[in-house]
Amino acid sequence: MDKKKNISMAVIKRLPKYHRYLSELLKNDVDRISSKELSRKIGFTASQIRQDLNCFGDFGQQGYGYNVKDLYSQISNILGIDREYSMVLLGAGNIGQAIANYTYFEKLGFKLKAIFDINPKLVGIKIRDIEIKDIDTLEGYLKNNAIDIGVLCVPSRSAQRVCDILIKNDVKSIWNFAPVDLIVPEGIHTENVHLSDSLLTLSYLMSHEE
Amino acid sequence: MDKKKNISMAVIKRLPKYHRYLSELLKNDVDRISSKELSRKIGFTASQIRQDLNCFGDFGQQGYGYNVKDLYSQISNILGIDREYSMVLLGAGNIGQAIANYTYFEKLGFKLKAIFDINPKLVGIKIRDIEIKDIDTLEGYLKNNAIDIGVLCVPSRSAQRVCDILIKNDVKSIWNFAPVDLIVPEGIHTENVHLSDSLLTLSYLMSHEE
């Protein structure tokens, strides 16, 4: 079923939304759904949905629609959450603590293995049974533990430096909450959550009302 | 300078990034910058930058480049942060508390006026001098206080209900952290921060490496 070449970021960015809606449908015991009905729920056109899913294989059947359970499981596979990922979290400030405490990621298969901070007052404290370690021990930790994702919640000024340590020690993906754009070598994935950018989009929309 | 019609969301979404970079340049006492140099820093092509900024007016001068302070101030105006916005925060759980504690938004002009939660154990507790109020008092509060933005950090199952109360009481913008897509009438702005969608984008990229 793998056509995976040349999939645009726009399509990739829509996949988690399909996953979320299908998970809702499953919870509500919906067995199958037409692309028209799925379109009504999810807010993409039926033709968009067909195009998106066609990037990955042949889903759905003329006159039957989609089998919800099958499609959910296929999209989970496509999203790569048929396996576990290990994460370390850097920076146990406000956002860092919130992320560490958010157990939903764990359910999706993203396991938080360790937390690091520079603040001696935080080192030693536990968040969900995970002790906050001194960030000076990060490199040593990474040499002994295979980690997939670094969750970067440190202040802007430290973000690139900590990111470099992660990459040097074989962390291949960075989930970045610091309000900076990281410079990373090819083959490293970054995904930014720039909260203030998002808030500024709202102020733009409010200030340009008719 | 206001050409503001038909600006695409893609352009709008890039504006906060310009704002962020110009703010950095200002901090580093950079007076002017060529579109080429700005392009190198920000990662958009020089022609993209010229196109984006041309949507709003004539910035920059042939052979001189951009005056950093002027451009920063113009983009601040365009983003609508030449005024203050009032916010209420709904749901003082992990993410809600992190947002409430994040003072950077305050510096941009987004003032947190009140926090609401349903949990009696949280009601009465203060975050940065703002007391958490019972969510049952939200409607009464909104009738007596003009609020621009509702920051929605409640669980998914309550998100639409709380959103409806906000809209009914003249809140025009919703900054939504709940992992659901809200249904809102025309004229209401929503901006979603779907953390798990962002994480799933990473797992997709990791699982589709060559």
Coordinates of C-alpha atoms in Angstrom, one line a residue:
Chain A
M1 CA 0.0 0.0 0.0
D2 CA 3.0 2.2 0.1
K3 CA 3.1 4.9 -2.5
K4 CA 4.8 7.3 -0.1
K5 CA 7.0 9.2 -2.6
N6 CA 6.5 13.0 -3.1
I7 CA 3.8 13.4 -0.5
S8 CA 3.5 17.2 0.2
M9 CA 3.7 18.6 3.7
A10 CA 0.2 19.9 3.2
V11 CA -1.1 16.3 2.9
I12 CA 1.1 15.1 5.8
K13 CA -0.2 17.9 8.0
R14 CA -3.8 16.8 7.4
L15 CA -3.2 13.2 8.4
P16 CA -3.3 13.8 12.1
K17 CA -6.7 15.4 11.7
Y18 CA -8.0 12.3 9.9
H19 CA -6.6 10.2 12.7
R20 CA -8.3 12.3 15.3
Y21 CA -11.7 12.2 13.6
L22 CA -11.6 8.5 12.9
S23 CA -10.6 7.9 16.5
E24 CA -13.8 9.8 17.5
L25 CA -15.9 7.7 15.1
L26 CA -14.5 4.5 16.5
K27 CA -15.3 5.6 20.1
N28 CA -18.9 6.2 18.9
D29 CA -19.0 2.7 17.4
V30 CA -19.4 4.0 13.8
D31 CA -18.4 1.1 11.5
R32 CA -18.3 2.8 8.1
I33 CA -18.6 6.3 6.7
S34 CA -19.1 7.7 3.2
S35 CA -16.5 10.2 2.0
K36 CA -19.4 12.7 1.8
E37 CA -20.2 12.2 5.5
L38 CA -16.6 12.2 6.5
S39 CA -16.2 15.5 4.5
R40 CA -19.1 17.1 6.4
K41 CA -17.5 16.2 9.7
I42 CA -13.9 17.0 9.0
G43 CA -14.4 20.1 6.8
F44 CA -12.3 19.0 3.8
T45 CA -14.1 18.4 0.5
A46 CA -14.9 14.7 -0.4
S47 CA -12.6 15.1 -3.4
Q48 CA -9.8 16.4 -1.2
I49 CA -10.3 13.4 1.1
R50 CA -10.1 10.9 -1.8
Q51 CA -7.0 12.7 -3.1
D52 CA -5.3 12.7 0.2
L53 CA -5.9 9.1 1.0
N54 CA -5.0 8.0 -2.6
C55 CA -1.5 9.2 -1.9
F56 CA -1.1 6.2 0.3
G57 CA -3.2 3.5 -1.3
D58 CA -6.7 2.4 -2.2
F59 CA -9.0 3.0 0.6
G60 CA -12.8 2.9 0.6
Q61 CA -15.1 1.3 -1.9
Q62 CA -17.5 2.8 -4.4
G63 CA -21.0 2.8 -2.8
Y64 CA -19.7 1.5 0.6
G65 CA -17.5 4.3 1.8
Y66 CA -14.7 3.8 4.3
N67 CA -14.5 1.0 6.9
V68 CA -13.7 3.2 9.9
K69 CA -11.6 0.7 11.8
D70 CA -9.5 -0.3 8.8
L71 CA -8.9 3.4 7.8
Y72 CA -8.0 4.3 11.3
S73 CA -5.5 1.5 11.5
Q74 CA -4.1 2.3 8.1
I75 CA -3.7 6.0 9.0
S76 CA -2.0 5.0 12.3
N77 CA 0.4 2.9 10.2
I78 CA 1.0 5.8 7.8
L79 CA 1.6 8.2 10.7
G80 CA 4.1 5.7 12.1
I81 CA 2.3 5.2 15.4
D82 CA 2.3 1.4 15.1
R83 CA 5.6 1.6 17.1
E84 CA 6.9 3.4 20.2
Y85 CA 9.0 6.5 20.3
S86 CA 11.3 7.5 23.1
M87 CA 11.5 11.2 24.1
V88 CA 13.6 13.3 26.4
L89 CA 12.3 16.7 27.5
L90 CA 14.7 19.6 27.9
G91 CA 13.7 22.5 30.1
A92 CA 11.2 21.9 32.9
G93 CA 9.7 25.3 33.1
N94 CA 6.0 26.1 32.5
I95 CA 5.5 24.6 29.1
G96 CA 8.0 21.8 29.8
Q97 CA 6.1 20.7 32.9
A98 CA 2.8 20.9 31.1
I99 CA 4.1 18.6 28.3
A100 CA 5.6 16.2 30.8
N101 CA 2.3 16.0 32.6
Y102 CA 0.2 15.5 29.5
T103 CA -0.3 11.7 29.4
Y104 CA -2.2 11.6 26.1
F105 CA 1.1 11.5 24.2
E106 CA 2.1 8.4 26.2
K107 CA -1.2 6.8 24.9
L108 CA -0.2 7.5 21.3
G109 CA 3.1 5.7 21.9
F110 CA 5.4 8.6 22.7
K111 CA 7.2 7.6 26.0
L112 CA 8.9 10.3 28.0
K113 CA 12.2 8.7 29.3
A114 CA 14.0 11.6 31.0
I115 CA 13.7 15.3 31.8
F116 CA 16.6 17.7 32.0
D117 CA 16.9 21.2 33.4
I118 CA 19.7 23.6 34.3
N119 CA 18.0 25.0 37.4
P120 CA 19.4 23.3 40.6
K121 CA 16.1 23.9 42.3
L122 CA 14.3 21.7 39.8
V123 CA 16.9 18.9 39.5
G124 CA 15.8 16.0 41.6
I125 CA 12.1 16.8 41.5
K126 CA 9.9 14.2 39.9
I127 CA 7.2 14.7 37.3
R128 CA 5.1 11.5 36.9
D129 CA 7.8 9.4 38.4
I130 CA 10.4 10.9 36.1
E131 CA 13.2 12.7 38.0
I132 CA 14.5 15.9 36.5
K133 CA 18.2 15.5 35.8
D134 CA 20.9 18.1 35.5
I135 CA 21.3 19.2 31.9
D136 CA 25.1 18.7 32.3
T137 CA 24.4 15.0 32.3
L138 CA 22.4 15.1 29.0
E139 CA 25.3 14.1 26.8
G140 CA 26.2 11.1 29.0
Y141 CA 22.6 10.0 29.2
L142 CA 22.2 10.1 25.4
K143 CA 25.3 8.0 24.9
N144 CA 23.7 5.3 26.9
N145 CA 20.1 5.6 25.8
A146 CA 18.7 5.6 22.3
I147 CA 16.3 8.5 22.1
D148 CA 14.1 9.3 19.1
I149 CA 12.7 12.8 20.0
G150 CA 14.0 15.7 21.9
V151 CA 11.3 18.0 23.2
L152 CA 12.9 21.4 23.4
C153 CA 11.3 23.7 26.1
V154 CA 14.3 25.7 27.0
P155 CA 14.6 29.5 26.6
S156 CA 15.4 30.8 23.1
R157 CA 19.0 31.7 23.9
S158 CA 19.8 28.1 24.9
A159 CA 17.7 26.3 22.2
Q160 CA 20.3 26.0 19.4
R161 CA 23.0 24.9 21.8
V162 CA 20.8 22.1 23.4
C163 CA 19.5 21.2 20.0
D164 CA 23.1 20.7 18.8
I165 CA 23.9 18.4 21.7
L166 CA 20.8 16.3 20.9
I167 CA 21.7 16.0 17.2
K168 CA 25.4 15.2 18.0
N169 CA 24.1 12.3 20.1
D170 CA 21.9 10.8 17.5
V171 CA 18.5 12.3 18.3
K172 CA 16.9 12.6 14.9
S173 CA 13.8 14.6 15.7
I174 CA 13.2 17.8 17.6
W175 CA 9.9 19.0 18.8
N176 CA 10.6 22.6 19.4
F177 CA 8.6 24.9 21.7
A178 CA 11.3 27.6 21.9
P179 CA 10.3 30.7 19.9
V180 CA 13.3 30.3 17.5
D181 CA 13.9 28.5 14.2
L182 CA 16.6 25.9 14.7
I183 CA 19.4 25.3 12.3
V184 CA 19.7 21.5 11.8
P185 CA 21.5 19.3 9.3
E186 CA 19.7 17.4 6.6
G187 CA 17.9 14.3 7.8
I188 CA 16.9 15.9 11.1
H189 CA 13.2 16.5 11.5
T190 CA 12.0 19.6 13.4
E191 CA 8.4 20.4 14.3
N192 CA 7.8 23.9 15.8
V193 CA 5.1 24.9 18.2
H194 CA 5.5 28.7 18.2
L195 CA 2.8 29.8 20.6
S196 CA 3.3 33.5 20.2
D197 CA 3.2 33.2 16.4
S198 CA -0.2 31.6 16.8
L199 CA -1.4 34.3 19.1
L200 CA -0.2 37.0 16.7
T201 CA -2.2 35.4 13.9
L202 CA -5.3 36.0 16.0
S203 CA -4.5 39.6 16.7
Y204 CA -4.0 40.1 12.9
L205 CA -7.4 38.6 12.2
M206 CA -9.0 40.8 14.9
S207 CA -7.4 44.0 13.7
H208 CA -8.4 43.4 10.1
E209 CA -12.1 42.9 10.6
E210 CA -14.4 44.7 8.3
Chain B
M1 CA -0.2 51.8 3.5
D2 CA -3.2 49.6 3.9
K3 CA -3.8 47.3 0.9
K4 CA -5.1 44.5 3.3
K5 CA -7.6 43.0 0.9
N6 CA -7.3 39.4 -0.2
I7 CA -4.3 38.6 1.9
S8 CA -3.8 34.8 1.9
M9 CA -3.6 32.9 5.2
A10 CA -0.1 31.7 4.1
V11 CA 1.1 35.3 4.1
I12 CA -0.6 36.1 7.4
K13 CA 1.0 33.0 9.0
R14 CA 4.5 34.2 7.9
L15 CA 4.1 37.7 9.5
P16 CA 4.8 36.6 13.1
K17 CA 8.0 35.1 11.9
Y18 CA 9.1 38.5 10.3
H19 CA 8.1 40.1 13.6
R20 CA 10.2 37.7 15.6
Y21 CA 13.3 38.1 13.4
L22 CA 13.1 41.9 13.3
S23 CA 12.7 41.9 17.0
E24 CA 16.0 39.9 17.3
L25 CA 17.7 42.3 14.9
L26 CA 16.5 45.3 16.9
K27 CA 17.9 43.7 20.1
N28 CA 21.2 43.3 18.3
D29 CA 21.2 47.0 17.3
V30 CA 21.0 46.3 13.5
D31 CA 19.7 49.4 11.8
R32 CA 19.1 48.2 8.3
I33 CA 19.1 44.9 6.4
S34 CA 19.0 44.0 2.7
S35 CA 16.2 41.6 1.6
K36 CA 19.0 39.2 0.6
E37 CA 20.4 39.2 4.2
L38 CA 17.0 39.0 5.7
S39 CA 16.3 36.1 3.4
R40 CA 19.4 34.3 4.5
K41 CA 18.4 34.7 8.2
I42 CA 14.7 34.0 7.9
G43 CA 14.8 31.2 5.3
F44 CA 12.3 32.7 2.8
T45 CA 13.6 33.7 -0.6
A46 CA 14.3 37.5 -1.1
S47 CA 11.5 37.5 -3.7
Q48 CA 9.1 35.9 -1.3
I49 CA 9.9 38.6 1.3
R50 CA 9.3 41.4 -1.2
Q51 CA 6.0 39.8 -2.3
D52 CA 4.8 39.3 1.3
L53 CA 5.6 42.8 2.4
N54 CA 4.2 44.3 -0.9
C55 CA 0.8 43.0 0.2
F56 CA 0.8 45.7 2.8
G57 CA 2.6 48.6 1.3
D58 CA 5.9 49.8 0.0
F59 CA 8.7 48.9 2.4
G60 CA 12.4 49.0 1.7
Q61 CA 14.4 51.0 -0.8
Q62 CA 16.4 49.9 -3.8
G63 CA 20.0 49.7 -2.8
Y64 CA 19.3 50.5 0.9
G65 CA 17.3 47.6 2.0
Y66 CA 14.9 47.8 5.0
N67 CA 15.1 50.1 7.9
V68 CA 14.8 47.5 10.7
K69 CA 13.0 49.7 13.3
D70 CA 10.5 51.0 10.7
L71 CA 9.7 47.6 9.3
Y72 CA 9.4 46.2 12.8
S73 CA 7.0 48.9 13.8
Q74 CA 5.0 48.5 10.5
I75 CA 4.7 44.8 11.0
S76 CA 3.6 45.3 14.6
N77 CA 0.9 47.6 13.3
I78 CA -0.1 45.1 10.6
L79 CA -0.3 42.3 13.2
G80 CA -2.5 44.6 15.3
I81 CA -0.2 44.6 18.3
D82 CA -0.2 48.4 18.5
R83 CA -3.1 48.0 21.0
E84 CA -3.9 45.8 24.0
Y85 CA -6.0 42.6 24.0
S86 CA -7.8 41.2 27.0
M87 CA -7.9 37.4 27.5
V88 CA -9.7 35.0 29.7
L89 CA -8.3 31.5 30.2
L90 CA -10.6 28.5 30.5
G91 CA -9.2 25.4 32.1
A92 CA -6.3 25.7 34.6
G93 CA -4.9 22.2 34.0
N94 CA -1.3 21.6 32.8
I95 CA -1.4 23.5 29.6
G96 CA -3.7 26.2 31.0
Q97 CA -1.3 26.9 33.9
A98 CA 1.7 27.0 31.6
I99 CA 0.0 29.6 29.4
A100 CA -1.1 31.6 32.4
N101 CA 2.4 31.7 33.7
Y102 CA 4.0 32.6 30.3
T103 CA 4.6 36.3 30.7
Y104 CA 5.9 36.9 27.2
F105 CA 2.3 37.2 25.8
E106 CA 1.7 40.0 28.3
K107 CA 4.7 41.8 26.8
L108 CA 3.2 41.6 23.4
G109 CA 0.1 43.2 24.7
F110 CA -2.1 40.2 25.5
K111 CA -3.4 40.8 29.1
L112 CA -4.8 37.8 31.0
K113 CA -7.7 39.2 32.9
A114 CA -9.3 36.1 34.5
I115 CA -8.9 32.3 34.8
F116 CA -11.8 29.8 35.1
D117 CA -11.9 26.2 36.0
I118 CA -14.5 23.6 37.0
N119 CA -12.4 21.9 39.6
P120 CA -13.2 23.2 43.2
K121 CA -9.7 22.3 44.3
L122 CA -8.3 24.9 41.8
V123 CA -10.9 27.6 42.4
G124 CA -9.4 30.3 44.6
I125 CA -5.8 29.5 43.8
K126 CA -3.8 32.4 42.3
I127 CA -1.6 32.2 39.2
R128 CA 0.4 35.4 38.9
D129 CA -2.0 37.3 41.1
I130 CA -5.0 36.1 39.0
E131 CA -7.4 34.1 41.1
I132 CA -8.9 31.0 39.5
K133 CA -12.7 31.5 39.4
D134 CA -15.5 28.9 39.2
I135 CA -16.5 28.3 35.6
D136 CA -20.1 28.7 36.6
T137 CA -19.4 32.4 37.0
L138 CA -18.0 32.8 33.5
E139 CA -21.1 34.1 31.9
G140 CA -21.7 36.7 34.6
Y141 CA -18.1 37.8 34.3
L142 CA -18.3 38.2 30.5
K143 CA -21.5 40.3 30.8
N144 CA -19.5 42.8 33.0
N145 CA -16.1 42.7 31.2
A146 CA -15.2 43.2 27.6
I147 CA -12.9 40.3 26.6
D148 CA -11.2 39.9 23.2
I149 CA -9.8 36.4 23.4
G150 CA -10.8 33.2 25.1
V151 CA -7.9 30.8 25.6
L152 CA -9.5 27.4 25.6
C153 CA -7.5 24.8 27.6
V154 CA -10.5 22.6 28.8
P155 CA -10.7 18.9 27.9
S156 CA -12.1 18.1 24.4
R157 CA -15.5 17.0 25.7
S158 CA -16.2 20.5 27.2
A159 CA -14.5 22.6 24.6
Q160 CA -17.5 23.3 22.3
R161 CA -19.8 24.1 25.2
V162 CA -17.4 26.6 26.8
C163 CA -16.6 28.0 23.3
D164 CA -20.4 28.6 22.8
I165 CA -20.6 30.5 26.1
L166 CA -17.7 32.7 25.1
I167 CA -19.2 33.5 21.7
K168 CA -22.7 34.1 23.1
N169 CA -21.1 36.7 25.4
D170 CA -19.2 38.6 22.7
V171 CA -15.8 37.1 22.8
K172 CA -14.7 37.3 19.1
S173 CA -11.5 35.2 19.1
I174 CA -10.8 31.7 20.4
W175 CA -7.2 30.4 21.0
N176 CA -7.9 26.7 21.2
F177 CA -5.6 24.2 22.8
A178 CA -8.3 21.4 23.1
P179 CA -7.7 18.7 20.5
V180 CA -11.0 19.3 18.7
D181 CA -12.1 21.6 15.8
L182 CA -14.6 24.0 17.1
I183 CA -17.7 25.0 15.2
V184 CA -18.1 28.7 15.3
P185 CA -20.3 31.2 13.4
E186 CA -18.9 33.5 10.8
G187 CA -16.9 36.5 12.1
I188 CA -15.4 34.5 15.0
H189 CA -11.7 33.8 14.7
T190 CA -10.2 30.6 15.9
E191 CA -6.6 29.6 16.1
N192 CA -5.8 26.0 17.0
V193 CA -2.7 24.7 18.8
H194 CA -3.2 21.0 18.3
L195 CA -0.1 19.5 20.1
S196 CA -0.7 15.9 19.3
D197 CA -1.2 16.7 15.6
S198 CA 2.2 18.3 15.7
L199 CA 3.8 15.3 17.4
L200 CA 2.2 13.0 14.8
T201 CA 3.7 15.0 12.0
L202 CA 7.1 14.1 13.6
S203 CA 6.3 10.4 13.8
Y204 CA 5.2 10.4 10.2
L205 CA 8.5 12.0 9.1
M206 CA 10.5 9.6 11.2
S207 CA 8.8 6.5 9.9
H208 CA 9.1 7.6 6.2
E209 CA 12.8 8.1 6.2
E210 CA 14.8 6.6 3.3

